Amino acid sequence: MKKRIFSGAQPTGNLHLGNYLGALKNWVNLQNEYESFFCIVNLHAVTLPQNPEVLRQKTLDLARIYLASGVDPEISTIFIQSDVSEHAELAWILSCIARMGELERMTQFKDKGKGNAERAGVGLFTYPVLMASDILLYQTHLVPVGKDQKQHLELSRDLAERFNRDFGETFVVPEPFIPPVGANILSLQEPAKKMSKSDENANGSIFLLDDADTITKKIKRAVTDSGTTIEFDEARPAISNLLTIYQLMTGKTPAEAEAHFGGKGYGHFKSELAEAVVEFLRPFQQRVKDFDDAELNKILKDGAEKARLIACETLRDVYAKMGIVGAET
Ligand code: ATP
Ligand code: LTN
């Protein structure tokens, strides 16, 4: 039997190159080798305020982006989190197992809650528990994510191990899959931060649906470090980040990418990089338009049905082990 993969993204904001290179690209590469579940995590999205109409639209848009990236609905399961109510049910159980202390240590809560726990939503605090529920429901072996999710994955593992110890072997303990290159694409404007959907400065991120002009402008405006050479250098995160993007867009090795720009200046480098990104995204942007609403809906409905079968089985086992029973019917 094939091992299983689970991953997801939130239908908030617009997906950027970091989301693609850190996550979606690896989903596509791994989907033949693993039985794969890719979820649109709309229940996670509402941990911060969302406009209902926009959320509804973004949920379907994200499904299109999964498909345009190359997730193949013939071999992978694509579904919307809220279509499988077991996610919320298991999250409740896991929240009774998780400890306040371990959630307080989650850096994403500190960032997204802006350090003000008094005002932050409880859902934002328990966000990683819902994420653990997503993963553990499917007896997942591998979770392909960007580097920012590593701490959440560790919590999922801890919760699985704790449950297994207290109630008997129930969950597979998942491993993270964090790609060696591209797991932490940085903002083009503030290279101390990751490229982010929720960044107020749109110039920091290249969105997957940006047009050629916008991409070129953003790359031209990207900050660079002091120095003139185009080389990977830990002390020069801005130029290293741009080179990483170039490397991943063109499939060149780091040495090939550096050699390609030997003796060239920043201006030349940025023009070539912009061209490479535009060319890379062109077929993707074309594919986003390929699916009509009826086709999309069928994929999501079938996906939810397949997901529900596994989710139900796991939740039933969890309830039985804990002695949670309802009235006999
Ligand atoms: P934001 O970009 O606003 O921080 P997020 O992390 O909440 O958004 P999701 O849509 O939930 O975004 O993330 C989807 C995937 O993209 C996750 O696996 C995450 O680790 C990955 N990811 C997000 N930002 C980056 C980045 N800058 N570089 C690499 N991977 C990233
Ligand atoms: N927290 C993730 C999104 C997410 C996820 C998951 C990723 C929710 N549930 C399960 C992998 C597995 C994020 O990227 N912000």
JSON list of N, CA, C and O and ligand atoms in Angstrom, two decimals, residues 6-10 41 44 81 108 112 127 130-132 134-135 143-145 148-149 152-153, ligand 2:
[
{"chain": "A", "resi": 6, "resn": "PHE", "atom": "N", "xyz": [-0.77, 14.44, 3.24]},
{"chain": "A", "resi": 6, "resn": "PHE", "atom": "CA", "xyz": [-1.85, 15.43, 3.41]},
{"chain": "A", "resi": 6, "resn": "PHE", "atom": "C", "xyz": [-1.21, 16.80, 3.44]},
{"chain": "A", "resi": 6, "resn": "PHE", "atom": "O", "xyz": [-0.17, 17.00, 4.08]},
{"chain": "A", "resi": 7, "resn": "SER", "atom": "N", "xyz": [-1.81, 17.75, 2.74]},
{"chain": "A", "resi": 7, "resn": "SER", "atom": "CA", "xyz": [-1.40, 19.14, 2.91]},
{"chain": "A", "resi": 7, "resn": "SER", "atom": "C", "xyz": [-2.55, 20.06, 2.53]},
{"chain": "A", "resi": 7, "resn": "SER", "atom": "O", "xyz": [-3.56, 19.61, 2.00]},
{"chain": "A", "resi": 8, "resn": "GLY", "atom": "N", "xyz": [-2.37, 21.35, 2.83]},
{"chain": "A", "resi": 8, "resn": "GLY", "atom": "CA", "xyz": [-3.44, 22.29, 2.53]},
{"chain": "A", "resi": 8, "resn": "GLY", "atom": "C", "xyz": [-2.93, 23.72, 2.51]},
{"chain": "A", "resi": 8, "resn": "GLY", "atom": "O", "xyz": [-1.82, 24.00, 2.96]},
{"chain": "A", "resi": 9, "resn": "ALA", "atom": "N", "xyz": [-3.77, 24.59, 1.97]},
{"chain": "A", "resi": 9, "resn": "ALA", "atom": "CA", "xyz": [-3.49, 26.03, 2.02]},
{"chain": "A", "resi": 9, "resn": "ALA", "atom": "C", "xyz": [-4.79, 26.74, 2.32]},
{"chain": "A", "resi": 9, "resn": "ALA", "atom": "O", "xyz": [-5.88, 26.20, 2.09]},
{"chain": "A", "resi": 10, "resn": "GLN", "atom": "N", "xyz": [-4.66, 27.96, 2.85]},
{"chain": "A", "resi": 10, "resn": "GLN", "atom": "CA", "xyz": [-5.84, 28.72, 3.23]},
{"chain": "A", "resi": 10, "resn": "GLN", "atom": "C", "xyz": [-6.36, 29.53, 2.05]},
{"chain": "A", "resi": 10, "resn": "GLN", "atom": "O", "xyz": [-5.57, 30.15, 1.35]},
{"chain": "A", "resi": 41, "resn": "VAL", "atom": "N", "xyz": [-8.30, 24.75, 3.20]},
{"chain": "A", "resi": 41, "resn": "VAL", "atom": "CA", "xyz": [-8.64, 24.81, 4.63]},
{"chain": "A", "resi": 41, "resn": "VAL", "atom": "C", "xyz": [-9.40, 26.10, 4.97]},
{"chain": "A", "resi": 41, "resn": "VAL", "atom": "O", "xyz": [-8.87, 27.03, 5.56]},
{"chain": "A", "resi": 44, "resn": "HIS", "atom": "N", "xyz": [-9.67, 27.07, 8.69]},
{"chain": "A", "resi": 44, "resn": "HIS", "atom": "CA", "xyz": [-8.51, 27.81, 9.19]},
{"chain": "A", "resi": 44, "resn": "HIS", "atom": "C", "xyz": [-8.58, 29.28, 8.80]},
{"chain": "A", "resi": 44, "resn": "HIS", "atom": "O", "xyz": [-8.14, 30.15, 9.55]},
{"chain": "A", "resi": 81, "resn": "GLN", "atom": "N", "xyz": [-12.22, 21.65, 3.30]},
{"chain": "A", "resi": 81, "resn": "GLN", "atom": "CA", "xyz": [-12.20, 21.19, 4.71]},
{"chain": "A", "resi": 81, "resn": "GLN", "atom": "C", "xyz": [-13.60, 21.14, 5.33]},
{"chain": "A", "resi": 81, "resn": "GLN", "atom": "O", "xyz": [-13.96, 20.17, 5.99]},
{"chain": "A", "resi": 108, "resn": "GLN", "atom": "N", "xyz": [3.55, 31.37, 15.20]},
{"chain": "A", "resi": 108, "resn": "GLN", "atom": "CA", "xyz": [2.58, 31.96, 14.28]},
{"chain": "A", "resi": 108, "resn": "GLN", "atom": "C", "xyz": [1.48, 32.70, 15.06]},
{"chain": "A", "resi": 108, "resn": "GLN", "atom": "O", "xyz": [1.00, 33.75, 14.63]},
{"chain": "A", "resi": 112, "resn": "LYS", "atom": "N", "xyz": [0.60, 36.39, 14.18]},
{"chain": "A", "resi": 112, "resn": "LYS", "atom": "CA", "xyz": [-0.71, 36.77, 13.65]},
{"chain": "A", "resi": 112, "resn": "LYS", "atom": "C", "xyz": [-1.60, 37.42, 14.70]},
{"chain": "A", "resi": 112, "resn": "LYS", "atom": "O", "xyz": [-2.48, 38.20, 14.37]},
{"chain": "A", "resi": 127, "resn": "TYR", "atom": "N", "xyz": [-5.56, 27.16, 16.34]},
{"chain": "A", "resi": 127, "resn": "TYR", "atom": "CA", "xyz": [-5.31, 26.88, 14.92]},
{"chain": "A", "resi": 127, "resn": "TYR", "atom": "C", "xyz": [-4.45, 25.61, 14.71]},
{"chain": "A", "resi": 127, "resn": "TYR", "atom": "O", "xyz": [-4.81, 24.74, 13.91]},
{"chain": "A", "resi": 130, "resn": "LEU", "atom": "N", "xyz": [-6.41, 22.33, 15.02]},
{"chain": "A", "resi": 130, "resn": "LEU", "atom": "CA", "xyz": [-7.22, 21.99, 13.83]},
{"chain": "A", "resi": 130, "resn": "LEU", "atom": "C", "xyz": [-6.32, 21.44, 12.74]},
{"chain": "A", "resi": 130, "resn": "LEU", "atom": "O", "xyz": [-6.68, 20.50, 12.03]},
{"chain": "A", "resi": 131, "resn": "MET", "atom": "N", "xyz": [-5.14, 21.99, 12.63]},
{"chain": "A", "resi": 131, "resn": "MET", "atom": "CA", "xyz": [-4.20, 21.50, 11.61]},
{"chain": "A", "resi": 131, "resn": "MET", "atom": "C", "xyz": [-3.76, 20.05, 11.94]},
{"chain": "A", "resi": 131, "resn": "MET", "atom": "O", "xyz": [-3.69, 19.21, 11.05]},
{"chain": "A", "resi": 132, "resn": "ALA", "atom": "N", "xyz": [-3.55, 19.77, 13.22]},
{"chain": "A", "resi": 132, "resn": "ALA", "atom": "CA", "xyz": [-3.20, 18.40, 13.63]},
{"chain": "A", "resi": 132, "resn": "ALA", "atom": "C", "xyz": [-4.35, 17.46, 13.29]},
{"chain": "A", "resi": 132, "resn": "ALA", "atom": "O", "xyz": [-4.15, 16.34, 12.81]},
{"chain": "A", "resi": 134, "resn": "ASP", "atom": "N", "xyz": [-6.55, 17.82, 10.86]},
{"chain": "A", "resi": 134, "resn": "ASP", "atom": "CA", "xyz": [-6.51, 17.59, 9.40]},
{"chain": "A", "resi": 134, "resn": "ASP", "atom": "C", "xyz": [-5.57, 16.43, 9.07]},
{"chain": "A", "resi": 134, "resn": "ASP", "atom": "O", "xyz": [-5.90, 15.53, 8.28]},
{"chain": "A", "resi": 135, "resn": "ILE", "atom": "N", "xyz": [-4.41, 16.50, 9.65]},
{"chain": "A", "resi": 135, "resn": "ILE", "atom": "CA", "xyz": [-3.34, 15.56, 9.29]},
{"chain": "A", "resi": 135, "resn": "ILE", "atom": "C", "xyz": [-3.62, 14.16, 9.86]},
{"chain": "A", "resi": 135, "resn": "ILE", "atom": "O", "xyz": [-3.53, 13.15, 9.16]},
{"chain": "A", "resi": 143, "resn": "VAL", "atom": "N", "xyz": [3.90, 15.25, 5.33]},
{"chain": "A", "resi": 143, "resn": "VAL", "atom": "CA", "xyz": [3.20, 16.52, 5.16]},
{"chain": "A", "resi": 143, "resn": "VAL", "atom": "C", "xyz": [4.12, 17.52, 4.47]},
{"chain": "A", "resi": 143, "resn": "VAL", "atom": "O", "xyz": [5.02, 18.08, 5.10]},
{"chain": "A", "resi": 144, "resn": "PRO", "atom": "N", "xyz": [3.94, 17.73, 3.17]},
{"chain": "A", "resi": 144, "resn": "PRO", "atom": "CA", "xyz": [4.80, 18.69, 2.46]},
{"chain": "A", "resi": 144, "resn": "PRO", "atom": "C", "xyz": [4.36, 20.13, 2.71]},
{"chain": "A", "resi": 144, "resn": "PRO", "atom": "O", "xyz": [3.26, 20.52, 2.33]},
{"chain": "A", "resi": 145, "resn": "VAL", "atom": "N", "xyz": [5.23, 20.89, 3.37]},
{"chain": "A", "resi": 145, "resn": "VAL", "atom": "CA", "xyz": [4.92, 22.29, 3.75]},
{"chain": "A", "resi": 145, "resn": "VAL", "atom": "C", "xyz": [6.19, 23.13, 3.65]},
{"chain": "A", "resi": 145, "resn": "VAL", "atom": "O", "xyz": [7.29, 22.60, 3.55]},
{"chain": "A", "resi": 148, "resn": "ASP", "atom": "N", "xyz": [7.87, 27.59, 7.52]},
{"chain": "A", "resi": 148, "resn": "ASP", "atom": "CA", "xyz": [7.08, 28.25, 8.57]},
{"chain": "A", "resi": 148, "resn": "ASP", "atom": "C", "xyz": [6.12, 27.30, 9.29]},
{"chain": "A", "resi": 148, "resn": "ASP", "atom": "O", "xyz": [5.63, 27.62, 10.36]},
{"chain": "A", "resi": 149, "resn": "GLN", "atom": "N", "xyz": [5.86, 26.13, 8.71]},
{"chain": "A", "resi": 149, "resn": "GLN", "atom": "CA", "xyz": [4.90, 25.20, 9.32]},
{"chain": "A", "resi": 149, "resn": "GLN", "atom": "C", "xyz": [5.57, 24.11, 10.15]},
{"chain": "A", "resi": 149, "resn": "GLN", "atom": "O", "xyz": [4.90, 23.23, 10.69]},
{"chain": "A", "resi": 152, "resn": "HIS", "atom": "N", "xyz": [4.32, 23.74, 13.73]},
{"chain": "A", "resi": 152, "resn": "HIS", "atom": "CA", "xyz": [2.97, 23.17, 13.79]},
{"chain": "A", "resi": 152, "resn": "HIS", "atom": "C", "xyz": [3.02, 21.65, 13.59]},
{"chain": "A", "resi": 152, "resn": "HIS", "atom": "O", "xyz": [2.27, 20.90, 14.22]},
{"chain": "A", "resi": 153, "resn": "LEU", "atom": "N", "xyz": [3.90, 21.22, 12.70]},
{"chain": "A", "resi": 153, "resn": "LEU", "atom": "CA", "xyz": [4.03, 19.79, 12.44]},
{"chain": "A", "resi": 153, "resn": "LEU", "atom": "C", "xyz": [4.53, 19.05, 13.67]},
{"chain": "A", "resi": 153, "resn": "LEU", "atom": "O", "xyz": [4.10, 17.94, 13.99]},
{"chain": "B", "resi": 2, "resn": "LTN", "atom": "N1", "xyz": [-1.33, 25.95, 8.52]},
{"chain": "B", "resi": 2, "resn": "LTN", "atom": "C1", "xyz": [-1.09, 25.75, 7.13]},
{"chain": "B", "resi": 2, "resn": "LTN", "atom": "C2", "xyz": [-2.28, 25.33, 6.36]},
{"chain": "B", "resi": 2, "resn": "LTN", "atom": "C3", "xyz": [-2.74, 24.00, 6.80]},
{"chain": "B", "resi": 2, "resn": "LTN", "atom": "C4", "xyz": [-2.07, 22.76, 6.60]},
{"chain": "B", "resi": 2, "resn": "LTN", "atom": "C5", "xyz": [-2.90, 21.77, 7.21]},
{"chain": "B", "resi": 2, "resn": "LTN", "atom": "C6", "xyz": [-0.88, 22.41, 5.99]},
{"chain": "B", "resi": 2, "resn": "LTN", "atom": "C7", "xyz": [-3.89, 23.73, 7.50]},
{"chain": "B", "resi": 2, "resn": "LTN", "atom": "N2", "xyz": [-3.98, 22.39, 7.73]},
{"chain": "B", "resi": 2, "resn": "LTN", "atom": "C8", "xyz": [-2.52, 20.43, 7.22]},
{"chain": "B", "resi": 2, "resn": "LTN", "atom": "C9", "xyz": [-0.52, 21.06, 5.99]},
{"chain": "B", "resi": 2, "resn": "LTN", "atom": "C10", "xyz": [-1.32, 20.09, 6.62]},
{"chain": "B", "resi": 2, "resn": "LTN", "atom": "C11", "xyz": [-0.49, 27.00, 6.56]},
{"chain": "B", "resi": 2, "resn": "LTN", "atom": "O1", "xyz": [0.17, 26.91, 5.63]},
{"chain": "B", "resi": 2, "resn": "LTN", "atom": "N3", "xyz": [-0.73, 28.16, 7.09]}
]
